PDB file of C-alpha atoms in Angstrom:
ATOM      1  CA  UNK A 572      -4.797  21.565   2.446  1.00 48.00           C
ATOM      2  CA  UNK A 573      -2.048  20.569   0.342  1.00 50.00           C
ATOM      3  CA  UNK A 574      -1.245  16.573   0.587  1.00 47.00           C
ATOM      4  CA  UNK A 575       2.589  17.579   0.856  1.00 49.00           C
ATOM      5  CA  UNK A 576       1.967  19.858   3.714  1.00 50.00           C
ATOM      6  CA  UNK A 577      -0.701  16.923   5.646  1.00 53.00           C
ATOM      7  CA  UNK A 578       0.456  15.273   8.901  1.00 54.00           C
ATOM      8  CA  UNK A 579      -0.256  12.509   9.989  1.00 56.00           C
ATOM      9  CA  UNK A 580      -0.258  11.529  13.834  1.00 59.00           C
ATOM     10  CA  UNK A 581       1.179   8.334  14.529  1.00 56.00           C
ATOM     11  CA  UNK A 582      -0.710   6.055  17.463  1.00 56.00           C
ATOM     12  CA  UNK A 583       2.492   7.028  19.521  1.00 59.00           C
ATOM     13  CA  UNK A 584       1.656  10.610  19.002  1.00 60.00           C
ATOM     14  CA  UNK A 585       4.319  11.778  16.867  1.00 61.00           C
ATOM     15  CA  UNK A 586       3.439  13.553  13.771  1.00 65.00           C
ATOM     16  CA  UNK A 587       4.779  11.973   9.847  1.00 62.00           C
ATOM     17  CA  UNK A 588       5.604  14.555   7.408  1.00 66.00           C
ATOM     18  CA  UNK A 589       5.510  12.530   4.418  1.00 70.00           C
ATOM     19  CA  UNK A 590       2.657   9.916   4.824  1.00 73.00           C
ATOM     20  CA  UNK A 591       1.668   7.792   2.268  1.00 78.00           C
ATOM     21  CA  UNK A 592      -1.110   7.965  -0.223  1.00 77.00           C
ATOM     22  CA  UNK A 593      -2.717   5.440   1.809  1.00 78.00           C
ATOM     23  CA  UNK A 594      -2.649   6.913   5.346  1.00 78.00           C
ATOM     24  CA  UNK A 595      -3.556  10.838   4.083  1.00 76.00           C
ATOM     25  CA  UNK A 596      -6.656   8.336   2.646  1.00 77.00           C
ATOM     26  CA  UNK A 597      -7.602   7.422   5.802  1.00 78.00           C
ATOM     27  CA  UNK A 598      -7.142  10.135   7.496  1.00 78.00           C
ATOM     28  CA  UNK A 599      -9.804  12.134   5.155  1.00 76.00           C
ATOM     29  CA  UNK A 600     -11.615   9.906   5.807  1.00 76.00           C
ATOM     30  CA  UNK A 601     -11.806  10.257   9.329  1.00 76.00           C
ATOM     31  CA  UNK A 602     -11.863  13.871   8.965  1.00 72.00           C
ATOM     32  CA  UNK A 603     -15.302  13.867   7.080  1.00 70.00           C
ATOM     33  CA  UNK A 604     -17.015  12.983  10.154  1.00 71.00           C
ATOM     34  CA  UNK A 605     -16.812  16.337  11.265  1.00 68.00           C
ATOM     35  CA  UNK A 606     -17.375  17.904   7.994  1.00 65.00           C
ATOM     36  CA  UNK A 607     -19.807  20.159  10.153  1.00 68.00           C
ATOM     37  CA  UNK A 608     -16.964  22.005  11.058  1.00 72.00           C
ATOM     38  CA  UNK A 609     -15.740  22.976   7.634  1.00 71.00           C
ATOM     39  CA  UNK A 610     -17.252  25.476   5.354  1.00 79.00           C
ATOM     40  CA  UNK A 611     -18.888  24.675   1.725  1.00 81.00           C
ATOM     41  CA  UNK A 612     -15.317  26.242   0.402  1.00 81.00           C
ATOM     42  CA  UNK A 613     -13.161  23.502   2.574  1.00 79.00           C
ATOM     43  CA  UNK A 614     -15.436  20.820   1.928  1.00 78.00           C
ATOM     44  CA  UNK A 615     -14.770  21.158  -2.201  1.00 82.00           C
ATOM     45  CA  UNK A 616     -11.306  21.508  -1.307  1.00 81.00           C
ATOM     46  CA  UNK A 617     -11.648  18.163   0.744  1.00 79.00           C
ATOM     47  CA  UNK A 618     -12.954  16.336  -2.072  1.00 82.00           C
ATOM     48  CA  UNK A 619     -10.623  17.745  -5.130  1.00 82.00           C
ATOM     49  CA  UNK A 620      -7.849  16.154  -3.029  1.00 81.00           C
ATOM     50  CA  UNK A 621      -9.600  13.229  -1.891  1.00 80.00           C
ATOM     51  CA  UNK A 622     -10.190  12.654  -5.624  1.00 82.00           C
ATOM     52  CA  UNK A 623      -6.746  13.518  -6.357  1.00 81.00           C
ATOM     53  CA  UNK A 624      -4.981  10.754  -4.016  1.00 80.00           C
ATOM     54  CA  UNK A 625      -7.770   7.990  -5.024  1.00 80.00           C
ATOM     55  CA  UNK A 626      -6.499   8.595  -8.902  1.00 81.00           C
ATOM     56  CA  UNK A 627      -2.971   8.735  -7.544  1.00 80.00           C
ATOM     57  CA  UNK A 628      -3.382   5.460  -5.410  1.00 76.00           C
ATOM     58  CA  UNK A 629      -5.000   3.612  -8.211  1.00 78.00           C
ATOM     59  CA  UNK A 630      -2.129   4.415 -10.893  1.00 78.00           C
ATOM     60  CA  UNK A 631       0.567   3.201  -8.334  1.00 77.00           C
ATOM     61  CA  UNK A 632      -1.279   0.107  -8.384  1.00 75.00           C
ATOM     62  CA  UNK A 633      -1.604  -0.394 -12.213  1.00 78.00           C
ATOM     63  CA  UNK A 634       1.923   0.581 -12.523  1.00 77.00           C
ATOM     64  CA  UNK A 635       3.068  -1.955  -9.986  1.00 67.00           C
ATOM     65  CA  UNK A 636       0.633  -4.633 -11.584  1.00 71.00           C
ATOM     66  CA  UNK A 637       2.475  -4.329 -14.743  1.00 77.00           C
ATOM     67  CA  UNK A 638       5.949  -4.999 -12.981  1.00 71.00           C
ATOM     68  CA  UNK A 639       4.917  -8.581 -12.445  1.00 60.00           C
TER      69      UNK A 639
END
């Protein structure tokens, strides 16, 4: 799972093709309660890129700390 190629399904049911940091986030989140489904393979992938967007998210924030 690629976070470019994630989407996300609105609460009106439609699916976003470029969600934000925040909401691909959340939506990991939601998917590791059923992390019985995955394999040990997709679960490491799951975390790399869970990892990936929480680094991501947090240097967005510095940057726009420094703006002000």
């Amino acid at each position: 799972m690629f976070a470019k190629d994630s989407k996300i399904e609105t609460s009106s049911g439609q699916k976003k093709t470029n969600p934000s940091v925040l909401e691909i986030l959340i939506q990991l989140k939601s998917m590791e309660g059923n992390l019985k489904k995955l394999d040990l393979h997709q679960i490491g992938n799951l975390d790399r890129l869970k990892k990936s967007l929480a680094d991501k998210n947090e240097k967005a924030a510095e940057e726009y700390m420094k703006k002000f």
